[in-house]
mmCIF file of the C-alpha atoms, coordinates in Angstrom:
data_MODEL
# 
_entry.id   MODEL 
# 
loop_
_atom_site.group_PDB 
_atom_site.id 
_atom_site.type_symbol 
_atom_site.label_atom_id 
_atom_site.label_alt_id 
_atom_site.label_comp_id 
_atom_site.label_asym_id 
_atom_site.label_entity_id 
_atom_site.label_seq_id 
_atom_site.pdbx_PDB_ins_code 
_atom_site.Cartn_x 
_atom_site.Cartn_y 
_atom_site.Cartn_z 
_atom_site.occupancy 
_atom_site.B_iso_or_equiv 
_atom_site.pdbx_formal_charge 
_atom_site.auth_seq_id 
_atom_site.auth_comp_id 
_atom_site.auth_asym_id 
_atom_site.auth_atom_id 
_atom_site.pdbx_PDB_model_num 
ATOM 1   C CA . UNK A 1 1   ? 10.189  141.235 127.440 1.00 0.00 ? 1   UNK A CA 1 
ATOM 2   C CA . UNK A 1 2   ? 13.670  142.892 127.803 1.00 0.00 ? 2   UNK A CA 1 
ATOM 3   C CA . UNK A 1 3   ? 15.122  140.533 130.305 1.00 0.00 ? 3   UNK A CA 1 
ATOM 4   C CA . UNK A 1 4   ? 13.653  137.317 128.467 1.00 0.00 ? 4   UNK A CA 1 
ATOM 5   C CA . UNK A 1 5   ? 15.360  138.128 125.608 1.00 0.00 ? 5   UNK A CA 1 
ATOM 6   C CA . UNK A 1 6   ? 18.515  138.857 127.530 1.00 0.00 ? 6   UNK A CA 1 
ATOM 7   C CA . UNK A 1 7   ? 18.413  135.654 128.715 1.00 0.00 ? 7   UNK A CA 1 
ATOM 8   C CA . UNK A 1 8   ? 16.940  133.765 125.989 1.00 0.00 ? 8   UNK A CA 1 
ATOM 9   C CA . UNK A 1 9   ? 20.689  135.142 124.122 1.00 0.00 ? 9   UNK A CA 1 
ATOM 10  C CA . UNK A 1 10  ? 22.737  134.463 127.034 1.00 0.00 ? 10  UNK A CA 1 
ATOM 11  C CA . UNK A 1 11  ? 21.683  130.749 126.943 1.00 0.00 ? 11  UNK A CA 1 
ATOM 12  C CA . UNK A 1 12  ? 22.429  130.692 123.282 1.00 0.00 ? 12  UNK A CA 1 
ATOM 13  C CA . UNK A 1 13  ? 25.962  130.528 122.594 1.00 0.00 ? 13  UNK A CA 1 
ATOM 14  C CA . UNK A 1 14  ? 27.106  131.340 118.949 1.00 0.00 ? 14  UNK A CA 1 
ATOM 15  C CA . UNK A 1 15  ? 30.728  130.922 117.151 1.00 0.00 ? 15  UNK A CA 1 
ATOM 16  C CA . UNK A 1 16  ? 32.525  134.154 116.899 1.00 0.00 ? 16  UNK A CA 1 
ATOM 17  C CA . UNK A 1 17  ? 33.053  133.552 113.664 1.00 0.00 ? 17  UNK A CA 1 
ATOM 18  C CA . UNK A 1 18  ? 31.147  135.262 110.708 1.00 0.00 ? 18  UNK A CA 1 
ATOM 19  C CA . UNK A 1 19  ? 30.066  132.026 108.826 1.00 0.00 ? 19  UNK A CA 1 
ATOM 20  C CA . UNK A 1 20  ? 28.782  130.545 112.065 1.00 0.00 ? 20  UNK A CA 1 
ATOM 21  C CA . UNK A 1 21  ? 25.782  129.662 109.947 1.00 0.00 ? 21  UNK A CA 1 
ATOM 22  C CA . UNK A 1 22  ? 28.161  127.165 107.682 1.00 0.00 ? 22  UNK A CA 1 
ATOM 23  C CA . UNK A 1 23  ? 28.307  123.399 109.375 1.00 0.00 ? 23  UNK A CA 1 
ATOM 24  C CA . UNK A 1 24  ? 30.762  122.280 106.588 1.00 0.00 ? 24  UNK A CA 1 
ATOM 25  C CA . UNK A 1 25  ? 34.127  120.846 108.414 1.00 0.00 ? 25  UNK A CA 1 
ATOM 26  C CA . UNK A 1 26  ? 37.086  121.479 106.843 1.00 0.00 ? 26  UNK A CA 1 
ATOM 27  C CA . UNK A 1 27  ? 39.852  119.134 105.944 1.00 0.00 ? 27  UNK A CA 1 
ATOM 28  C CA . UNK A 1 28  ? 42.774  119.569 107.333 1.00 0.00 ? 28  UNK A CA 1 
ATOM 29  C CA . UNK A 1 29  ? 45.883  118.510 105.221 1.00 0.00 ? 29  UNK A CA 1 
ATOM 30  C CA . UNK A 1 30  ? 49.094  117.118 107.082 1.00 0.00 ? 30  UNK A CA 1 
ATOM 31  C CA . UNK A 1 31  ? 52.453  119.237 107.002 1.00 0.00 ? 31  UNK A CA 1 
ATOM 32  C CA . UNK A 1 32  ? 54.715  118.957 104.262 1.00 0.00 ? 32  UNK A CA 1 
ATOM 33  C CA . UNK A 1 33  ? 57.854  116.531 104.889 1.00 0.00 ? 33  UNK A CA 1 
ATOM 34  C CA . UNK A 1 34  ? 60.818  118.449 105.488 1.00 0.00 ? 34  UNK A CA 1 
ATOM 35  C CA . UNK A 1 35  ? 63.464  118.172 102.625 1.00 0.00 ? 35  UNK A CA 1 
ATOM 36  C CA . UNK A 1 36  ? 66.429  115.786 103.577 1.00 0.00 ? 36  UNK A CA 1 
ATOM 37  C CA . UNK A 1 37  ? 68.785  117.021 100.763 1.00 0.00 ? 37  UNK A CA 1 
ATOM 38  C CA . UNK A 1 38  ? 68.827  119.861 98.383  1.00 0.00 ? 38  UNK A CA 1 
ATOM 39  C CA . UNK A 1 39  ? 67.671  119.247 95.099  1.00 0.00 ? 39  UNK A CA 1 
ATOM 40  C CA . UNK A 1 40  ? 70.740  121.019 93.687  1.00 0.00 ? 40  UNK A CA 1 
ATOM 41  C CA . UNK A 1 41  ? 74.907  121.457 94.411  1.00 0.00 ? 41  UNK A CA 1 
ATOM 42  C CA . UNK A 1 42  ? 76.657  124.486 95.470  1.00 0.00 ? 42  UNK A CA 1 
ATOM 43  C CA . UNK A 1 43  ? 80.311  124.543 93.748  1.00 0.00 ? 43  UNK A CA 1 
ATOM 44  C CA . UNK A 1 44  ? 82.650  127.278 94.095  1.00 0.00 ? 44  UNK A CA 1 
ATOM 45  C CA . UNK A 1 45  ? 82.775  129.421 91.429  1.00 0.00 ? 45  UNK A CA 1 
ATOM 46  C CA . UNK A 1 46  ? 85.878  130.558 89.884  1.00 0.00 ? 46  UNK A CA 1 
ATOM 47  C CA . UNK A 1 47  ? 86.780  133.985 88.727  1.00 0.00 ? 47  UNK A CA 1 
ATOM 48  C CA . UNK A 1 48  ? 89.294  135.598 86.539  1.00 0.00 ? 48  UNK A CA 1 
ATOM 49  C CA . UNK A 1 49  ? 91.702  137.887 88.198  1.00 0.00 ? 49  UNK A CA 1 
ATOM 50  C CA . UNK A 1 50  ? 90.878  140.624 85.852  1.00 0.00 ? 50  UNK A CA 1 
ATOM 51  C CA . UNK A 1 51  ? 92.971  144.286 86.431  1.00 0.00 ? 51  UNK A CA 1 
ATOM 52  C CA . UNK A 1 52  ? 90.746  146.945 87.684  1.00 0.00 ? 52  UNK A CA 1 
ATOM 53  C CA . UNK A 1 53  ? 91.689  150.728 86.640  1.00 0.00 ? 53  UNK A CA 1 
ATOM 54  C CA . UNK A 1 54  ? 91.234  153.497 88.420  1.00 0.00 ? 54  UNK A CA 1 
ATOM 55  C CA . UNK A 1 55  ? 89.328  155.897 86.773  1.00 0.00 ? 55  UNK A CA 1 
ATOM 56  C CA . UNK A 1 56  ? 88.906  159.392 88.030  1.00 0.00 ? 56  UNK A CA 1 
ATOM 57  C CA . UNK A 1 57  ? 85.452  161.281 87.586  1.00 0.00 ? 57  UNK A CA 1 
ATOM 58  C CA . UNK A 1 58  ? 85.871  165.177 86.935  1.00 0.00 ? 58  UNK A CA 1 
ATOM 59  C CA . UNK A 1 59  ? 84.136  167.545 88.894  1.00 0.00 ? 59  UNK A CA 1 
ATOM 60  C CA . UNK A 1 60  ? 80.796  168.727 87.548  1.00 0.00 ? 60  UNK A CA 1 
ATOM 61  C CA . UNK A 1 61  ? 79.508  172.348 88.535  1.00 0.00 ? 61  UNK A CA 1 
ATOM 62  C CA . UNK A 1 62  ? 76.876  170.858 90.468  1.00 0.00 ? 62  UNK A CA 1 
ATOM 63  C CA . UNK A 1 63  ? 79.364  168.738 93.003  1.00 0.00 ? 63  UNK A CA 1 
ATOM 64  C CA . UNK A 1 64  ? 81.673  172.110 92.948  1.00 0.00 ? 64  UNK A CA 1 
ATOM 65  C CA . UNK A 1 65  ? 78.618  174.037 93.969  1.00 0.00 ? 65  UNK A CA 1 
ATOM 66  C CA . UNK A 1 66  ? 77.837  171.801 96.395  1.00 0.00 ? 66  UNK A CA 1 
ATOM 67  C CA . UNK A 1 67  ? 81.453  171.986 97.792  1.00 0.00 ? 67  UNK A CA 1 
ATOM 68  C CA . UNK A 1 68  ? 81.310  175.585 97.797  1.00 0.00 ? 68  UNK A CA 1 
ATOM 69  C CA . UNK A 1 69  ? 78.262  175.812 100.059 1.00 0.00 ? 69  UNK A CA 1 
ATOM 70  C CA . UNK A 1 70  ? 79.360  173.573 102.314 1.00 0.00 ? 70  UNK A CA 1 
ATOM 71  C CA . UNK A 1 71  ? 82.476  175.263 102.886 1.00 0.00 ? 71  UNK A CA 1 
ATOM 72  C CA . UNK A 1 72  ? 81.200  178.717 103.117 1.00 0.00 ? 72  UNK A CA 1 
ATOM 73  C CA . UNK A 1 73  ? 78.704  177.252 106.009 1.00 0.00 ? 73  UNK A CA 1 
ATOM 74  C CA . UNK A 1 74  ? 81.853  175.728 107.633 1.00 0.00 ? 74  UNK A CA 1 
ATOM 75  C CA . UNK A 1 75  ? 83.586  179.211 106.971 1.00 0.00 ? 75  UNK A CA 1 
ATOM 76  C CA . UNK A 1 76  ? 80.903  181.398 108.116 1.00 0.00 ? 76  UNK A CA 1 
ATOM 77  C CA . UNK A 1 77  ? 80.935  179.210 111.644 1.00 0.00 ? 77  UNK A CA 1 
ATOM 78  C CA . UNK A 1 78  ? 84.196  179.350 112.010 1.00 0.00 ? 78  UNK A CA 1 
ATOM 79  C CA . UNK A 1 79  ? 84.129  183.270 111.728 1.00 0.00 ? 79  UNK A CA 1 
ATOM 80  C CA . UNK A 1 80  ? 81.342  183.548 114.006 1.00 0.00 ? 80  UNK A CA 1 
ATOM 81  C CA . UNK A 1 81  ? 83.172  181.482 116.925 1.00 0.00 ? 81  UNK A CA 1 
ATOM 82  C CA . UNK A 1 82  ? 86.190  183.089 116.078 1.00 0.00 ? 82  UNK A CA 1 
ATOM 83  C CA . UNK A 1 83  ? 88.204  180.070 115.327 1.00 0.00 ? 83  UNK A CA 1 
ATOM 84  C CA . UNK A 1 84  ? 90.393  181.880 112.719 1.00 0.00 ? 84  UNK A CA 1 
ATOM 85  C CA . UNK A 1 85  ? 93.150  178.997 112.266 1.00 0.00 ? 85  UNK A CA 1 
ATOM 86  C CA . UNK A 1 86  ? 90.296  176.666 110.735 1.00 0.00 ? 86  UNK A CA 1 
ATOM 87  C CA . UNK A 1 87  ? 88.719  179.790 108.792 1.00 0.00 ? 87  UNK A CA 1 
ATOM 88  C CA . UNK A 1 88  ? 91.776  180.577 107.253 1.00 0.00 ? 88  UNK A CA 1 
ATOM 89  C CA . UNK A 1 89  ? 92.148  176.766 105.797 1.00 0.00 ? 89  UNK A CA 1 
ATOM 90  C CA . UNK A 1 90  ? 88.674  177.419 104.814 1.00 0.00 ? 90  UNK A CA 1 
ATOM 91  C CA . UNK A 1 91  ? 89.105  180.450 102.660 1.00 0.00 ? 91  UNK A CA 1 
ATOM 92  C CA . UNK A 1 92  ? 91.802  178.690 101.194 1.00 0.00 ? 92  UNK A CA 1 
ATOM 93  C CA . UNK A 1 93  ? 89.641  175.649 100.498 1.00 0.00 ? 93  UNK A CA 1 
ATOM 94  C CA . UNK A 1 94  ? 86.961  177.932 98.819  1.00 0.00 ? 94  UNK A CA 1 
ATOM 95  C CA . UNK A 1 95  ? 89.500  179.768 96.669  1.00 0.00 ? 95  UNK A CA 1 
ATOM 96  C CA . UNK A 1 96  ? 90.716  176.575 95.230  1.00 0.00 ? 96  UNK A CA 1 
ATOM 97  C CA . UNK A 1 97  ? 86.811  175.861 94.755  1.00 0.00 ? 97  UNK A CA 1 
ATOM 98  C CA . UNK A 1 98  ? 86.384  178.999 92.791  1.00 0.00 ? 98  UNK A CA 1 
ATOM 99  C CA . UNK A 1 99  ? 89.667  178.669 90.713  1.00 0.00 ? 99  UNK A CA 1 
ATOM 100 C CA . UNK A 1 100 ? 88.117  175.430 89.687  1.00 0.00 ? 100 UNK A CA 1 
ATOM 101 C CA . UNK A 1 101 ? 84.877  177.183 88.495  1.00 0.00 ? 101 UNK A CA 1 
ATOM 102 C CA . UNK A 1 102 ? 86.843  179.885 86.842  1.00 0.00 ? 102 UNK A CA 1 
ATOM 103 C CA . UNK A 1 103 ? 85.740  182.448 89.184  1.00 0.00 ? 103 UNK A CA 1 
ATOM 104 C CA . UNK A 1 104 ? 89.112  184.491 89.451  1.00 0.00 ? 104 UNK A CA 1 
ATOM 105 C CA . UNK A 1 105 ? 88.443  187.326 91.344  1.00 0.00 ? 105 UNK A CA 1 
ATOM 106 C CA . UNK A 1 106 ? 86.385  185.618 94.185  1.00 0.00 ? 106 UNK A CA 1 
ATOM 107 C CA . UNK A 1 107 ? 89.299  183.149 94.348  1.00 0.00 ? 107 UNK A CA 1 
ATOM 108 C CA . UNK A 1 108 ? 91.736  186.240 94.875  1.00 0.00 ? 108 UNK A CA 1 
ATOM 109 C CA . UNK A 1 109 ? 89.379  187.869 97.391  1.00 0.00 ? 109 UNK A CA 1 
ATOM 110 C CA . UNK A 1 110 ? 89.331  184.418 99.242  1.00 0.00 ? 110 UNK A CA 1 
ATOM 111 C CA . UNK A 1 111 ? 93.363  183.969 99.214  1.00 0.00 ? 111 UNK A CA 1 
ATOM 112 C CA . UNK A 1 112 ? 93.840  187.465 100.401 1.00 0.00 ? 112 UNK A CA 1 
ATOM 113 C CA . UNK A 1 113 ? 91.461  186.761 103.274 1.00 0.00 ? 113 UNK A CA 1 
ATOM 114 C CA . UNK A 1 114 ? 93.117  183.346 103.996 1.00 0.00 ? 114 UNK A CA 1 
ATOM 115 C CA . UNK A 1 115 ? 96.431  184.931 103.802 1.00 0.00 ? 115 UNK A CA 1 
ATOM 116 C CA . UNK A 1 116 ? 95.406  187.995 106.363 1.00 0.00 ? 116 UNK A CA 1 
ATOM 117 C CA . UNK A 1 117 ? 94.066  185.220 108.804 1.00 0.00 ? 117 UNK A CA 1 
ATOM 118 C CA . UNK A 1 118 ? 97.660  182.924 108.694 1.00 0.00 ? 118 UNK A CA 1 
ATOM 119 C CA . UNK A 1 119 ? 99.670  186.200 109.199 1.00 0.00 ? 119 UNK A CA 1 
ATOM 120 C CA . UNK A 1 120 ? 97.112  186.861 112.326 1.00 0.00 ? 120 UNK A CA 1 
ATOM 121 C CA . UNK A 1 121 ? 97.779  183.316 113.486 1.00 0.00 ? 121 UNK A CA 1 
ATOM 122 C CA . UNK A 1 122 ? 101.753 183.137 112.490 1.00 0.00 ? 122 UNK A CA 1 
ATOM 123 C CA . UNK A 1 123 ? 100.866 180.293 110.497 1.00 0.00 ? 123 UNK A CA 1 
ATOM 124 C CA . UNK A 1 124 ? 103.727 180.817 107.832 1.00 0.00 ? 124 UNK A CA 1 
ATOM 125 C CA . UNK A 1 125 ? 103.257 177.296 105.826 1.00 0.00 ? 125 UNK A CA 1 
ATOM 126 C CA . UNK A 1 126 ? 99.909  178.616 104.894 1.00 0.00 ? 126 UNK A CA 1 
ATOM 127 C CA . UNK A 1 127 ? 100.850 182.013 104.475 1.00 0.00 ? 127 UNK A CA 1 
ATOM 128 C CA . UNK A 1 128 ? 103.195 180.795 101.667 1.00 0.00 ? 128 UNK A CA 1 
ATOM 129 C CA . UNK A 1 129 ? 100.942 178.443 100.262 1.00 0.00 ? 129 UNK A CA 1 
ATOM 130 C CA . UNK A 1 130 ? 98.290  181.357 100.077 1.00 0.00 ? 130 UNK A CA 1 
ATOM 131 C CA . UNK A 1 131 ? 100.921 183.477 98.384  1.00 0.00 ? 131 UNK A CA 1 
ATOM 132 C CA . UNK A 1 132 ? 101.830 180.936 95.864  1.00 0.00 ? 132 UNK A CA 1 
ATOM 133 C CA . UNK A 1 133 ? 98.455  180.149 94.727  1.00 0.00 ? 133 UNK A CA 1 
ATOM 134 C CA . UNK A 1 134 ? 97.728  183.744 94.801  1.00 0.00 ? 134 UNK A CA 1 
ATOM 135 C CA . UNK A 1 135 ? 100.165 184.630 92.249  1.00 0.00 ? 135 UNK A CA 1 
ATOM 136 C CA . UNK A 1 136 ? 98.977  181.819 90.004  1.00 0.00 ? 136 UNK A CA 1 
ATOM 137 C CA . UNK A 1 137 ? 95.527  183.663 90.563  1.00 0.00 ? 137 UNK A CA 1 
ATOM 138 C CA . UNK A 1 138 ? 97.151  186.870 89.614  1.00 0.00 ? 138 UNK A CA 1 
ATOM 139 C CA . UNK A 1 139 ? 99.014  185.611 86.837  1.00 0.00 ? 139 UNK A CA 1 
ATOM 140 C CA . UNK A 1 140 ? 95.964  184.253 85.050  1.00 0.00 ? 140 UNK A CA 1 
ATOM 141 C CA . UNK A 1 141 ? 94.448  187.602 85.662  1.00 0.00 ? 141 UNK A CA 1 
ATOM 142 C CA . UNK A 1 142 ? 97.504  189.413 84.068  1.00 0.00 ? 142 UNK A CA 1 
ATOM 143 C CA . UNK A 1 143 ? 98.691  191.289 86.973  1.00 0.00 ? 143 UNK A CA 1 
ATOM 144 C CA . UNK A 1 144 ? 102.364 189.836 86.460  1.00 0.00 ? 144 UNK A CA 1 
ATOM 145 C CA . UNK A 1 145 ? 104.009 192.445 88.706  1.00 0.00 ? 145 UNK A CA 1 
ATOM 146 C CA . UNK A 1 146 ? 101.697 192.109 91.752  1.00 0.00 ? 146 UNK A CA 1 
ATOM 147 C CA . UNK A 1 147 ? 102.520 188.076 91.113  1.00 0.00 ? 147 UNK A CA 1 
ATOM 148 C CA . UNK A 1 148 ? 105.903 188.725 90.994  1.00 0.00 ? 148 UNK A CA 1 
ATOM 149 C CA . UNK A 1 149 ? 105.871 190.678 94.246  1.00 0.00 ? 149 UNK A CA 1 
ATOM 150 C CA . UNK A 1 150 ? 103.942 187.632 96.317  1.00 0.00 ? 150 UNK A CA 1 
ATOM 151 C CA . UNK A 1 151 ? 106.517 185.103 94.678  1.00 0.00 ? 151 UNK A CA 1 
ATOM 152 C CA . UNK A 1 152 ? 109.725 186.984 96.244  1.00 0.00 ? 152 UNK A CA 1 
ATOM 153 C CA . UNK A 1 153 ? 107.434 187.355 99.479  1.00 0.00 ? 153 UNK A CA 1 
ATOM 154 C CA . UNK A 1 154 ? 107.118 183.877 100.047 1.00 0.00 ? 154 UNK A CA 1 
ATOM 155 C CA . UNK A 1 155 ? 110.368 182.784 98.723  1.00 0.00 ? 155 UNK A CA 1 
ATOM 156 C CA . UNK A 1 156 ? 111.943 185.088 101.357 1.00 0.00 ? 156 UNK A CA 1 
ATOM 157 C CA . UNK A 1 157 ? 110.014 183.484 103.968 1.00 0.00 ? 157 UNK A CA 1 
ATOM 158 C CA . UNK A 1 158 ? 110.719 180.217 103.178 1.00 0.00 ? 158 UNK A CA 1 
ATOM 159 C CA . UNK A 1 159 ? 114.611 180.979 102.814 1.00 0.00 ? 159 UNK A CA 1 
ATOM 160 C CA . UNK A 1 160 ? 113.957 182.766 106.361 1.00 0.00 ? 160 UNK A CA 1 
ATOM 161 C CA . UNK A 1 161 ? 112.898 179.722 107.702 1.00 0.00 ? 161 UNK A CA 1 
ATOM 162 C CA . UNK A 1 162 ? 115.063 177.451 105.601 1.00 0.00 ? 162 UNK A CA 1 
ATOM 163 C CA . UNK A 1 163 ? 112.351 175.129 104.020 1.00 0.00 ? 163 UNK A CA 1 
ATOM 164 C CA . UNK A 1 164 ? 113.911 173.970 101.007 1.00 0.00 ? 164 UNK A CA 1 
ATOM 165 C CA . UNK A 1 165 ? 110.544 172.091 99.523  1.00 0.00 ? 165 UNK A CA 1 
ATOM 166 C CA . UNK A 1 166 ? 108.939 175.627 99.684  1.00 0.00 ? 166 UNK A CA 1 
ATOM 167 C CA . UNK A 1 167 ? 111.896 177.400 98.442  1.00 0.00 ? 167 UNK A CA 1 
ATOM 168 C CA . UNK A 1 168 ? 111.671 175.079 95.490  1.00 0.00 ? 168 UNK A CA 1 
ATOM 169 C CA . UNK A 1 169 ? 107.941 175.319 95.049  1.00 0.00 ? 169 UNK A CA 1 
ATOM 170 C CA . UNK A 1 170 ? 108.162 179.437 94.548  1.00 0.00 ? 170 UNK A CA 1 
ATOM 171 C CA . UNK A 1 171 ? 111.267 178.614 92.225  1.00 0.00 ? 171 UNK A CA 1 
ATOM 172 C CA . UNK A 1 172 ? 109.098 176.595 89.979  1.00 0.00 ? 172 UNK A CA 1 
ATOM 173 C CA . UNK A 1 173 ? 106.610 178.901 90.055  1.00 0.00 ? 173 UNK A CA 1 
ATOM 174 C CA . UNK A 1 174 ? 108.720 181.891 89.633  1.00 0.00 ? 174 UNK A CA 1 
ATOM 175 C CA . UNK A 1 175 ? 109.766 179.912 85.914  1.00 0.00 ? 175 UNK A CA 1 
ATOM 176 C CA . UNK A 1 176 ? 106.094 179.220 85.165  1.00 0.00 ? 176 UNK A CA 1 
ATOM 177 C CA . UNK A 1 177 ? 105.180 183.408 85.573  1.00 0.00 ? 177 UNK A CA 1 
ATOM 178 C CA . UNK A 1 178 ? 108.381 183.818 83.635  1.00 0.00 ? 178 UNK A CA 1 
ATOM 179 C CA . UNK A 1 179 ? 106.920 181.692 80.635  1.00 0.00 ? 179 UNK A CA 1 
ATOM 180 C CA . UNK A 1 180 ? 103.335 183.476 81.239  1.00 0.00 ? 180 UNK A CA 1 
ATOM 181 C CA . UNK A 1 181 ? 104.841 186.517 80.828  1.00 0.00 ? 181 UNK A CA 1 
ATOM 182 C CA . UNK A 1 182 ? 106.388 185.521 77.908  1.00 0.00 ? 182 UNK A CA 1 
ATOM 183 C CA . UNK A 1 183 ? 103.278 183.912 76.523  1.00 0.00 ? 183 UNK A CA 1 
ATOM 184 C CA . UNK A 1 184 ? 101.204 187.395 77.230  1.00 0.00 ? 184 UNK A CA 1 
ATOM 185 C CA . UNK A 1 185 ? 103.349 189.578 75.155  1.00 0.00 ? 185 UNK A CA 1 
ATOM 186 C CA . UNK A 1 186 ? 102.194 189.114 71.436  1.00 0.00 ? 186 UNK A CA 1 
ATOM 187 C CA . UNK A 1 187 ? 104.876 188.913 68.995  1.00 0.00 ? 187 UNK A CA 1 
ATOM 188 C CA . UNK A 1 188 ? 104.278 191.436 66.312  1.00 0.00 ? 188 UNK A CA 1 
ATOM 189 C CA . UNK A 1 189 ? 103.322 189.301 62.672  1.00 0.00 ? 189 UNK A CA 1 
ATOM 190 C CA . UNK A 1 190 ? 106.317 190.776 60.682  1.00 0.00 ? 190 UNK A CA 1 
ATOM 191 C CA . UNK A 1 191 ? 109.021 193.376 60.220  1.00 0.00 ? 191 UNK A CA 1 
ATOM 192 C CA . UNK A 1 192 ? 108.103 196.237 58.482  1.00 0.00 ? 192 UNK A CA 1 
ATOM 193 C CA . UNK A 1 193 ? 109.281 196.155 54.813  1.00 0.00 ? 193 UNK A CA 1 
ATOM 194 C CA . UNK A 1 194 ? 110.106 192.668 55.082  1.00 0.00 ? 194 UNK A CA 1 
ATOM 195 C CA . UNK A 1 195 ? 108.168 190.074 52.636  1.00 0.00 ? 195 UNK A CA 1 
ATOM 196 C CA . UNK A 1 196 ? 107.823 186.346 53.017  1.00 0.00 ? 196 UNK A CA 1 
ATOM 197 C CA . UNK A 1 197 ? 108.377 183.763 50.074  1.00 0.00 ? 197 UNK A CA 1 
# 
């Protein structure tokens, strides 16, 4: 019996279509004719020449945090593999980020670390830049005497190398330090015994 059913099924051939019971013929439509001409005309647009002004976007706390993490990771990598010259620049960059965040004690520490590494590498340009920025941070904290010492040392290094641009930068910061000292000292409200009219 099994052999008979197998032979019967092999002799009858059915379509592989799932709708083999439908004997309806479908009408095939002709292909669409190709379009010879475009239904619209392309013309060149005339744009007005407007002046574009540059917009400077301020740094957000989020972007400063991302920058801090990125530079910190780079600095850790450089210190791990003893790339001290690159690490001194990374510490300088970290200190600038901390100044922008208003974290002056962290900025002071990273300027000191960058200064130590730049002295070890005999990178006097970076040492002078670090001393100037360190003096700015110290004057913002209120350590005017230490800021003056840093500026004096930076001026001595710049004059020893005869770098006039650095000498001018130090002089400019010394003038700013003197103004900060004067602004920090609060004058008395009035002399004793005098009256204002």
